[in-house]
Amino acid sequence: MTAEQAAQQAAEHPAEPAAGRVTKRRVRTRANLLDAAFRVFAAKGFGRVSIEEVCEAAGYSRGAFYSNFASLDELFFALYRQRADLIARQVADALAGDGPDLDVPASVDRVTEVLLLDLDWLLVKTDFLVHAARDPAVAQTLLEHRSRLREAVADRLARARGRAPLPAVLGDADSAAHAVVAAYDGVTTQLLLDKDVDGARAWLKQLLTALLTDGSGTPR
């Protein structure tokens, strides 16, 4: 790159503030990078995307990228945290609708009605899962992020357990939360193939009702 080209690039994409300063501009830059990365990941697959492509899609330089993220892995985890927190809030809010008691069938209805079933996100998440499976350090970080959703479900089930006992086969609330998340994972895998969002919601409702009750919709 010539000095003239470097000057032009600097004018078009001024340097971001130092890492210690969180300005409105930096927040906006980070959000734009996340949005652009999500679009590119969904279109091409996580493992086929470069930092340069994310920068181009967002309209920023590599300097802007590196002032916010150390790597594509770190950027993905920021995306994952956004989605995991959203799903955790959806589940927690749906399960909290009964107050101190827990009407399992009604709560299942609310959870399956509001739960995020975004095909583009499922594609990106699945791509990254394969990437993480080949890297133990990334896999460990992904497991820690996945625990957010499970902990939100386990907390609600634990607080309601005295009034709405779980089927004994599930054991404690944490084990029950593992089962709930496993059911969600299974349904979303099918959704990736058949693209039937309404069918996925109906199937998830049936699975969670059978899992958390005696199968009739009545809590045990």
PDB file of C-alpha atoms in Angstrom:
ATOM      1  CA  MET A   1       0.000   0.000   0.000  1.00  0.00           C
ATOM      2  CA  THR A   2       1.380   3.410  -0.940  1.00  0.00           C
ATOM      3  CA  ALA A   3       1.507   6.349   1.457  1.00  0.00           C
ATOM      4  CA  GLU A   4      -1.231   8.031  -0.570  1.00  0.00           C
ATOM      5  CA  GLN A   5      -3.468   4.944  -0.330  1.00  0.00           C
ATOM      6  CA  ALA A   6      -2.785   4.665   3.409  1.00  0.00           C
ATOM      7  CA  ALA A   7      -3.757   8.297   3.914  1.00  0.00           C
ATOM      8  CA  GLN A   8      -6.957   7.813   1.945  1.00  0.00           C
ATOM      9  CA  GLN A   9      -7.850   4.712   3.967  1.00  0.00           C
ATOM     10  CA  ALA A  10      -7.187   6.577   7.220  1.00  0.00           C
ATOM     11  CA  ALA A  11      -9.481   9.372   6.083  1.00  0.00           C
ATOM     12  CA  GLU A  12     -12.249   6.965   5.158  1.00  0.00           C
ATOM     13  CA  HIS A  13     -11.844   4.784   8.268  1.00  0.00           C
ATOM     14  CA  PRO A  14     -10.333   6.808  11.100  1.00  0.00           C
ATOM     15  CA  ALA A  15      -8.709   4.892  13.933  1.00  0.00           C
ATOM     16  CA  GLU A  16     -11.006   3.690  16.695  1.00  0.00           C
ATOM     17  CA  PRO A  17     -10.502   4.972  20.276  1.00  0.00           C
ATOM     18  CA  ALA A  18      -8.145   3.137  22.620  1.00  0.00           C
ATOM     19  CA  ALA A  19      -9.489  -0.035  24.229  1.00  0.00           C
ATOM     20  CA  GLY A  20     -10.008   1.682  27.571  1.00  0.00           C
ATOM     21  CA  ARG A  21     -12.433   4.283  26.174  1.00  0.00           C
ATOM     22  CA  VAL A  22     -15.972   3.174  25.424  1.00  0.00           C
ATOM     23  CA  THR A  23     -17.521   5.904  23.288  1.00  0.00           C
ATOM     24  CA  LYS A  24     -20.846   5.980  21.467  1.00  0.00           C
ATOM     25  CA  ARG A  25     -18.943   5.685  18.222  1.00  0.00           C
ATOM     26  CA  ARG A  26     -17.113   2.603  19.390  1.00  0.00           C
ATOM     27  CA  VAL A  27     -20.342   0.993  20.595  1.00  0.00           C
ATOM     28  CA  ARG A  28     -21.863   1.689  17.180  1.00  0.00           C
ATOM     29  CA  THR A  29     -18.803   0.285  15.384  1.00  0.00           C
ATOM     30  CA  ARG A  30     -18.924  -2.898  17.465  1.00  0.00           C
ATOM     31  CA  ALA A  31     -22.644  -3.324  16.807  1.00  0.00           C
ATOM     32  CA  ASN A  32     -22.150  -2.798  13.069  1.00  0.00           C
ATOM     33  CA  LEU A  33     -19.342  -5.367  12.983  1.00  0.00           C
ATOM     34  CA  LEU A  34     -21.531  -7.891  14.804  1.00  0.00           C
ATOM     35  CA  ASP A  35     -24.452  -7.309  12.432  1.00  0.00           C
ATOM     36  CA  ALA A  36     -22.222  -7.590   9.366  1.00  0.00           C
ATOM     37  CA  ALA A  37     -20.496 -10.701  10.675  1.00  0.00           C
ATOM     38  CA  PHE A  38     -23.824 -12.373  11.313  1.00  0.00           C
ATOM     39  CA  ARG A  39     -24.938 -11.716   7.728  1.00  0.00           C
ATOM     40  CA  VAL A  40     -21.681 -13.016   6.275  1.00  0.00           C
ATOM     41  CA  PHE A  41     -21.554 -16.066   8.575  1.00  0.00           C
ATOM     42  CA  ALA A  42     -25.133 -16.976   7.653  1.00  0.00           C
ATOM     43  CA  ALA A  43     -24.475 -16.583   3.931  1.00  0.00           C
ATOM     44  CA  LYS A  44     -21.106 -18.348   3.672  1.00  0.00           C
ATOM     45  CA  GLY A  45     -20.598 -20.402   6.839  1.00  0.00           C
ATOM     46  CA  PHE A  46     -18.372 -19.522   9.775  1.00  0.00           C
ATOM     47  CA  GLY A  47     -15.349 -21.494   8.594  1.00  0.00           C
ATOM     48  CA  ARG A  48     -15.366 -19.846   5.171  1.00  0.00           C
ATOM     49  CA  VAL A  49     -15.311 -16.226   6.304  1.00  0.00           C
ATOM     50  CA  SER A  50     -12.243 -14.033   6.769  1.00  0.00           C
ATOM     51  CA  ILE A  51     -11.790 -10.932   8.894  1.00  0.00           C
ATOM     52  CA  GLU A  52     -11.396  -8.946   5.678  1.00  0.00           C
ATOM     53  CA  GLU A  53     -14.853 -10.045   4.495  1.00  0.00           C
ATOM     54  CA  VAL A  54     -16.433  -8.996   7.779  1.00  0.00           C
ATOM     55  CA  CYS A  55     -14.694  -5.616   7.568  1.00  0.00           C
ATOM     56  CA  GLU A  56     -15.812  -5.125   3.971  1.00  0.00           C
ATOM     57  CA  ALA A  57     -19.416  -6.003   4.808  1.00  0.00           C
ATOM     58  CA  ALA A  58     -19.400  -3.563   7.744  1.00  0.00           C
ATOM     59  CA  GLY A  59     -17.502  -0.827   5.880  1.00  0.00           C
ATOM     60  CA  TYR A  60     -14.593  -0.697   8.332  1.00  0.00           C
ATOM     61  CA  SER A  61     -10.851  -1.264   8.273  1.00  0.00           C
ATOM     62  CA  ARG A  62      -9.005  -4.135   9.940  1.00  0.00           C
ATOM     63  CA  GLY A  63      -7.932  -1.616  12.573  1.00  0.00           C
ATOM     64  CA  ALA A  64     -11.554  -1.057  13.534  1.00  0.00           C
ATOM     65  CA  PHE A  65     -12.040  -4.814  13.792  1.00  0.00           C
ATOM     66  CA  TYR A  66      -9.004  -5.387  15.994  1.00  0.00           C
ATOM     67  CA  SER A  67      -9.912  -2.512  18.288  1.00  0.00           C
ATOM     68  CA  ASN A  68     -13.061  -4.479  19.162  1.00  0.00           C
ATOM     69  CA  PHE A  69     -12.215  -8.161  18.685  1.00  0.00           C
ATOM     70  CA  ALA A  70      -9.009 -10.186  18.837  1.00  0.00           C
ATOM     71  CA  SER A  71     -10.297 -12.845  16.429  1.00  0.00           C
ATOM     72  CA  LEU A  72     -13.340 -14.202  14.606  1.00  0.00           C
ATOM     73  CA  ASP A  73     -13.802 -16.632  17.511  1.00  0.00           C
ATOM     74  CA  GLU A  74     -14.113 -13.732  19.932  1.00  0.00           C
ATOM     75  CA  LEU A  75     -16.563 -11.985  17.616  1.00  0.00           C
ATOM     76  CA  PHE A  76     -18.655 -15.140  17.394  1.00  0.00           C
ATOM     77  CA  PHE A  77     -18.793 -15.440  21.171  1.00  0.00           C
ATOM     78  CA  ALA A  78     -20.054 -11.865  21.363  1.00  0.00           C
ATOM     79  CA  LEU A  79     -22.814 -12.856  18.929  1.00  0.00           C
ATOM     80  CA  TYR A  80     -23.472 -16.036  20.907  1.00  0.00           C
ATOM     81  CA  ARG A  81     -23.715 -14.094  24.165  1.00  0.00           C
ATOM     82  CA  GLN A  82     -26.320 -11.791  22.617  1.00  0.00           C
ATOM     83  CA  ARG A  83     -28.464 -14.694  21.432  1.00  0.00           C
ATOM     84  CA  ALA A  84     -27.973 -16.834  24.556  1.00  0.00           C
ATOM     85  CA  ASP A  85     -28.936 -13.916  26.798  1.00  0.00           C
ATOM     86  CA  LEU A  86     -32.018 -13.259  24.666  1.00  0.00           C
ATOM     87  CA  ILE A  87     -33.117 -16.905  24.834  1.00  0.00           C
ATOM     88  CA  ALA A  88     -32.393 -17.059  28.572  1.00  0.00           C
ATOM     89  CA  ARG A  89     -34.571 -13.971  29.123  1.00  0.00           C
ATOM     90  CA  GLN A  90     -37.346 -15.430  26.968  1.00  0.00           C
ATOM     91  CA  VAL A  91     -37.321 -18.693  28.909  1.00  0.00           C
ATOM     92  CA  ALA A  92     -37.004 -17.061  32.326  1.00  0.00           C
ATOM     93  CA  ASP A  93     -39.816 -14.583  31.600  1.00  0.00           C
ATOM     94  CA  ALA A  94     -42.078 -17.348  30.292  1.00  0.00           C
ATOM     95  CA  LEU A  95     -41.408 -19.566  33.295  1.00  0.00           C
ATOM     96  CA  ALA A  96     -41.879 -16.662  35.713  1.00  0.00           C
ATOM     97  CA  GLY A  97     -45.419 -15.984  34.505  1.00  0.00           C
ATOM     98  CA  ASP A  98     -46.966 -18.197  37.175  1.00  0.00           C
ATOM     99  CA  GLY A  99     -45.404 -16.409  40.140  1.00  0.00           C
ATOM    100  CA  PRO A 100     -44.131 -18.739  42.875  1.00  0.00           C
ATOM    101  CA  ASP A 101     -46.050 -21.693  41.430  1.00  0.00           C
ATOM    102  CA  LEU A 102     -45.256 -23.349  38.108  1.00  0.00           C
ATOM    103  CA  ASP A 103     -48.064 -24.389  35.791  1.00  0.00           C
ATOM    104  CA  VAL A 104     -45.951 -26.617  33.557  1.00  0.00           C
ATOM    105  CA  PRO A 105     -48.330 -26.924  30.569  1.00  0.00           C
ATOM    106  CA  ALA A 106     -49.016 -23.166  30.560  1.00  0.00           C
ATOM    107  CA  SER A 107     -45.318 -22.380  30.948  1.00  0.00           C
ATOM    108  CA  VAL A 108     -44.417 -24.751  28.103  1.00  0.00           C
ATOM    109  CA  ASP A 109     -46.976 -22.972  25.918  1.00  0.00           C
ATOM    110  CA  ARG A 110     -45.393 -19.618  26.678  1.00  0.00           C
ATOM    111  CA  VAL A 111     -41.820 -20.855  26.176  1.00  0.00           C
ATOM    112  CA  THR A 112     -42.520 -22.451  22.804  1.00  0.00           C
ATOM    113  CA  GLU A 113     -44.478 -19.401  21.658  1.00  0.00           C
ATOM    114  CA  VAL A 114     -41.692 -16.886  22.279  1.00  0.00           C
ATOM    115  CA  LEU A 115     -38.528 -18.984  21.915  1.00  0.00           C
ATOM    116  CA  LEU A 116     -36.094 -17.808  19.259  1.00  0.00           C
ATOM    117  CA  LEU A 117     -36.111 -20.199  16.291  1.00  0.00           C
ATOM    118  CA  ASP A 118     -34.056 -18.241  13.767  1.00  0.00           C
ATOM    119  CA  LEU A 119     -32.823 -20.388  10.877  1.00  0.00           C
ATOM    120  CA  ASP A 120     -29.904 -18.083  10.038  1.00  0.00           C
ATOM    121  CA  TRP A 121     -28.727 -18.135  13.641  1.00  0.00           C
ATOM    122  CA  LEU A 122     -29.053 -21.922  13.815  1.00  0.00           C
ATOM    123  CA  LEU A 123     -26.878 -22.214  10.700  1.00  0.00           C
ATOM    124  CA  VAL A 124     -24.202 -19.964  12.174  1.00  0.00           C
ATOM    125  CA  LYS A 125     -24.306 -21.720  15.544  1.00  0.00           C
ATOM    126  CA  THR A 126     -24.031 -25.155  13.930  1.00  0.00           C
ATOM    127  CA  ASP A 127     -21.056 -24.083  11.822  1.00  0.00           C
ATOM    128  CA  PHE A 128     -19.324 -22.813  14.926  1.00  0.00           C
ATOM    129  CA  LEU A 129     -20.162 -25.980  16.862  1.00  0.00           C
ATOM    130  CA  VAL A 130     -18.240 -28.016  14.285  1.00  0.00           C
ATOM    131  CA  HIS A 131     -15.350 -25.549  14.538  1.00  0.00           C
ATOM    132  CA  ALA A 132     -15.353 -25.788  18.344  1.00  0.00           C
ATOM    133  CA  ALA A 133     -15.447 -29.579  18.275  1.00  0.00           C
ATOM    134  CA  ARG A 134     -11.990 -29.528  16.677  1.00  0.00           C
ATOM    135  CA  ASP A 135     -10.501 -27.074  19.194  1.00  0.00           C
ATOM    136  CA  PRO A 136     -10.723 -28.044  22.902  1.00  0.00           C
ATOM    137  CA  ALA A 137     -10.139 -24.483  24.138  1.00  0.00           C
ATOM    138  CA  VAL A 138     -12.920 -23.083  21.950  1.00  0.00           C
ATOM    139  CA  ALA A 139     -15.159 -25.999  22.930  1.00  0.00           C
ATOM    140  CA  GLN A 140     -14.671 -25.219  26.622  1.00  0.00           C
ATOM    141  CA  THR A 141     -15.588 -21.577  26.100  1.00  0.00           C
ATOM    142  CA  LEU A 142     -18.668 -22.591  24.110  1.00  0.00           C
ATOM    143  CA  LEU A 143     -19.741 -24.954  26.912  1.00  0.00           C
ATOM    144  CA  GLU A 144     -19.470 -22.097  29.384  1.00  0.00           C
ATOM    145  CA  HIS A 145     -21.645 -19.885  27.199  1.00  0.00           C
ATOM    146  CA  ARG A 146     -24.229 -22.634  26.713  1.00  0.00           C
ATOM    147  CA  SER A 147     -24.544 -22.965  30.475  1.00  0.00           C
ATOM    148  CA  ARG A 148     -26.282 -19.558  30.658  1.00  0.00           C
ATOM    149  CA  LEU A 149     -29.494 -20.886  29.160  1.00  0.00           C
ATOM    150  CA  ARG A 150     -29.376 -24.067  31.222  1.00  0.00           C
ATOM    151  CA  GLU A 151     -28.813 -22.117  34.445  1.00  0.00           C
ATOM    152  CA  ALA A 152     -31.808 -19.862  33.731  1.00  0.00           C
ATOM    153  CA  VAL A 153     -34.062 -22.897  33.261  1.00  0.00           C
ATOM    154  CA  ALA A 154     -32.606 -24.744  36.277  1.00  0.00           C
ATOM    155  CA  ASP A 155     -33.076 -21.727  38.532  1.00  0.00           C
ATOM    156  CA  ARG A 156     -36.768 -21.440  37.686  1.00  0.00           C
ATOM    157  CA  LEU A 157     -37.403 -25.174  38.023  1.00  0.00           C
ATOM    158  CA  ALA A 158     -35.589 -25.267  41.374  1.00  0.00           C
ATOM    159  CA  ARG A 159     -37.622 -22.384  42.787  1.00  0.00           C
ATOM    160  CA  ALA A 160     -40.909 -24.004  41.736  1.00  0.00           C
ATOM    161  CA  ARG A 161     -40.050 -27.598  42.555  1.00  0.00           C
ATOM    162  CA  GLY A 162     -41.812 -27.705  45.932  1.00  0.00           C
ATOM    163  CA  ARG A 163     -45.095 -26.675  44.326  1.00  0.00           C
ATOM    164  CA  ALA A 164     -44.685 -28.469  40.980  1.00  0.00           C
ATOM    165  CA  PRO A 165     -42.577 -31.623  41.478  1.00  0.00           C
ATOM    166  CA  LEU A 166     -40.594 -32.844  38.493  1.00  0.00           C
ATOM    167  CA  PRO A 167     -40.773 -36.451  37.291  1.00  0.00           C
ATOM    168  CA  ALA A 168     -38.415 -38.443  39.506  1.00  0.00           C
ATOM    169  CA  VAL A 169     -36.509 -39.804  36.499  1.00  0.00           C
ATOM    170  CA  LEU A 170     -35.144 -36.317  35.808  1.00  0.00           C
ATOM    171  CA  GLY A 171     -33.457 -36.041  39.189  1.00  0.00           C
ATOM    172  CA  ASP A 172     -32.676 -32.493  40.286  1.00  0.00           C
ATOM    173  CA  ALA A 173     -33.474 -29.191  38.588  1.00  0.00           C
ATOM    174  CA  ASP A 174     -30.074 -28.995  36.916  1.00  0.00           C
ATOM    175  CA  SER A 175     -30.547 -32.412  35.314  1.00  0.00           C
ATOM    176  CA  ALA A 176     -34.022 -31.388  34.202  1.00  0.00           C
ATOM    177  CA  ALA A 177     -32.569 -28.221  32.639  1.00  0.00           C
ATOM    178  CA  HIS A 178     -30.003 -30.329  30.746  1.00  0.00           C
ATOM    179  CA  ALA A 179     -32.907 -32.381  29.364  1.00  0.00           C
ATOM    180  CA  VAL A 180     -34.846 -29.267  28.347  1.00  0.00           C
ATOM    181  CA  VAL A 181     -31.866 -27.814  26.489  1.00  0.00           C
ATOM    182  CA  ALA A 182     -31.212 -31.204  24.843  1.00  0.00           C
ATOM    183  CA  ALA A 183     -34.821 -31.244  23.597  1.00  0.00           C
ATOM    184  CA  TYR A 184     -34.341 -27.734  22.180  1.00  0.00           C
ATOM    185  CA  ASP A 185     -31.110 -28.815  20.458  1.00  0.00           C
ATOM    186  CA  GLY A 186     -32.834 -31.826  18.903  1.00  0.00           C
ATOM    187  CA  VAL A 187     -35.773 -29.834  17.603  1.00  0.00           C
ATOM    188  CA  THR A 188     -33.543 -27.125  16.127  1.00  0.00           C
ATOM    189  CA  THR A 189     -31.427 -29.742  14.345  1.00  0.00           C
ATOM    190  CA  GLN A 190     -34.566 -31.010  12.608  1.00  0.00           C
ATOM    191  CA  LEU A 191     -35.572 -27.422  11.869  1.00  0.00           C
ATOM    192  CA  LEU A 192     -32.312 -26.866   9.995  1.00  0.00           C
ATOM    193  CA  LEU A 193     -33.303 -29.624   7.592  1.00  0.00           C
ATOM    194  CA  ASP A 194     -37.031 -29.179   7.069  1.00  0.00           C
ATOM    195  CA  LYS A 195     -37.293 -25.381   7.675  1.00  0.00           C
ATOM    196  CA  ASP A 196     -40.691 -25.936   9.352  1.00  0.00           C
ATOM    197  CA  VAL A 197     -40.744 -23.371  12.184  1.00  0.00           C
ATOM    198  CA  ASP A 198     -44.393 -24.043  13.122  1.00  0.00           C
ATOM    199  CA  GLY A 199     -43.711 -27.768  13.194  1.00  0.00           C
ATOM    200  CA  ALA A 200     -40.632 -27.183  15.366  1.00  0.00           C
ATOM    201  CA  ARG A 201     -42.672 -25.203  17.901  1.00  0.00           C
ATOM    202  CA  ALA A 202     -45.366 -27.882  18.031  1.00  0.00           C
ATOM    203  CA  TRP A 203     -42.826 -30.691  18.409  1.00  0.00           C
ATOM    204  CA  LEU A 204     -40.912 -28.805  21.106  1.00  0.00           C
ATOM    205  CA  LYS A 205     -44.148 -28.254  23.005  1.00  0.00           C
ATOM    206  CA  GLN A 206     -44.909 -31.989  22.906  1.00  0.00           C
ATOM    207  CA  LEU A 207     -41.384 -32.921  24.014  1.00  0.00           C
ATOM    208  CA  LEU A 208     -41.246 -30.469  26.913  1.00  0.00           C
ATOM    209  CA  THR A 209     -44.740 -31.393  28.109  1.00  0.00           C
ATOM    210  CA  ALA A 210     -43.852 -35.095  28.092  1.00  0.00           C
ATOM    211  CA  LEU A 211     -40.510 -34.364  29.740  1.00  0.00           C
ATOM    212  CA  LEU A 212     -41.725 -32.178  32.594  1.00  0.00           C
ATOM    213  CA  THR A 213     -45.053 -33.910  33.331  1.00  0.00           C
ATOM    214  CA  ASP A 214     -46.439 -37.438  33.295  1.00  0.00           C
ATOM    215  CA  GLY A 215     -47.074 -37.014  29.566  1.00  0.00           C
ATOM    216  CA  SER A 216     -50.693 -35.946  29.944  1.00  0.00           C
ATOM    217  CA  GLY A 217     -49.936 -32.278  30.515  1.00  0.00           C
ATOM    218  CA  THR A 218     -50.481 -32.646  34.254  1.00  0.00           C
ATOM    219  CA  PRO A 219     -47.483 -31.986  36.523  1.00  0.00           C
ATOM    220  CA  ARG A 220     -46.496 -34.953  38.616  1.00  0.00           C
TER     221      ARG A 220
END
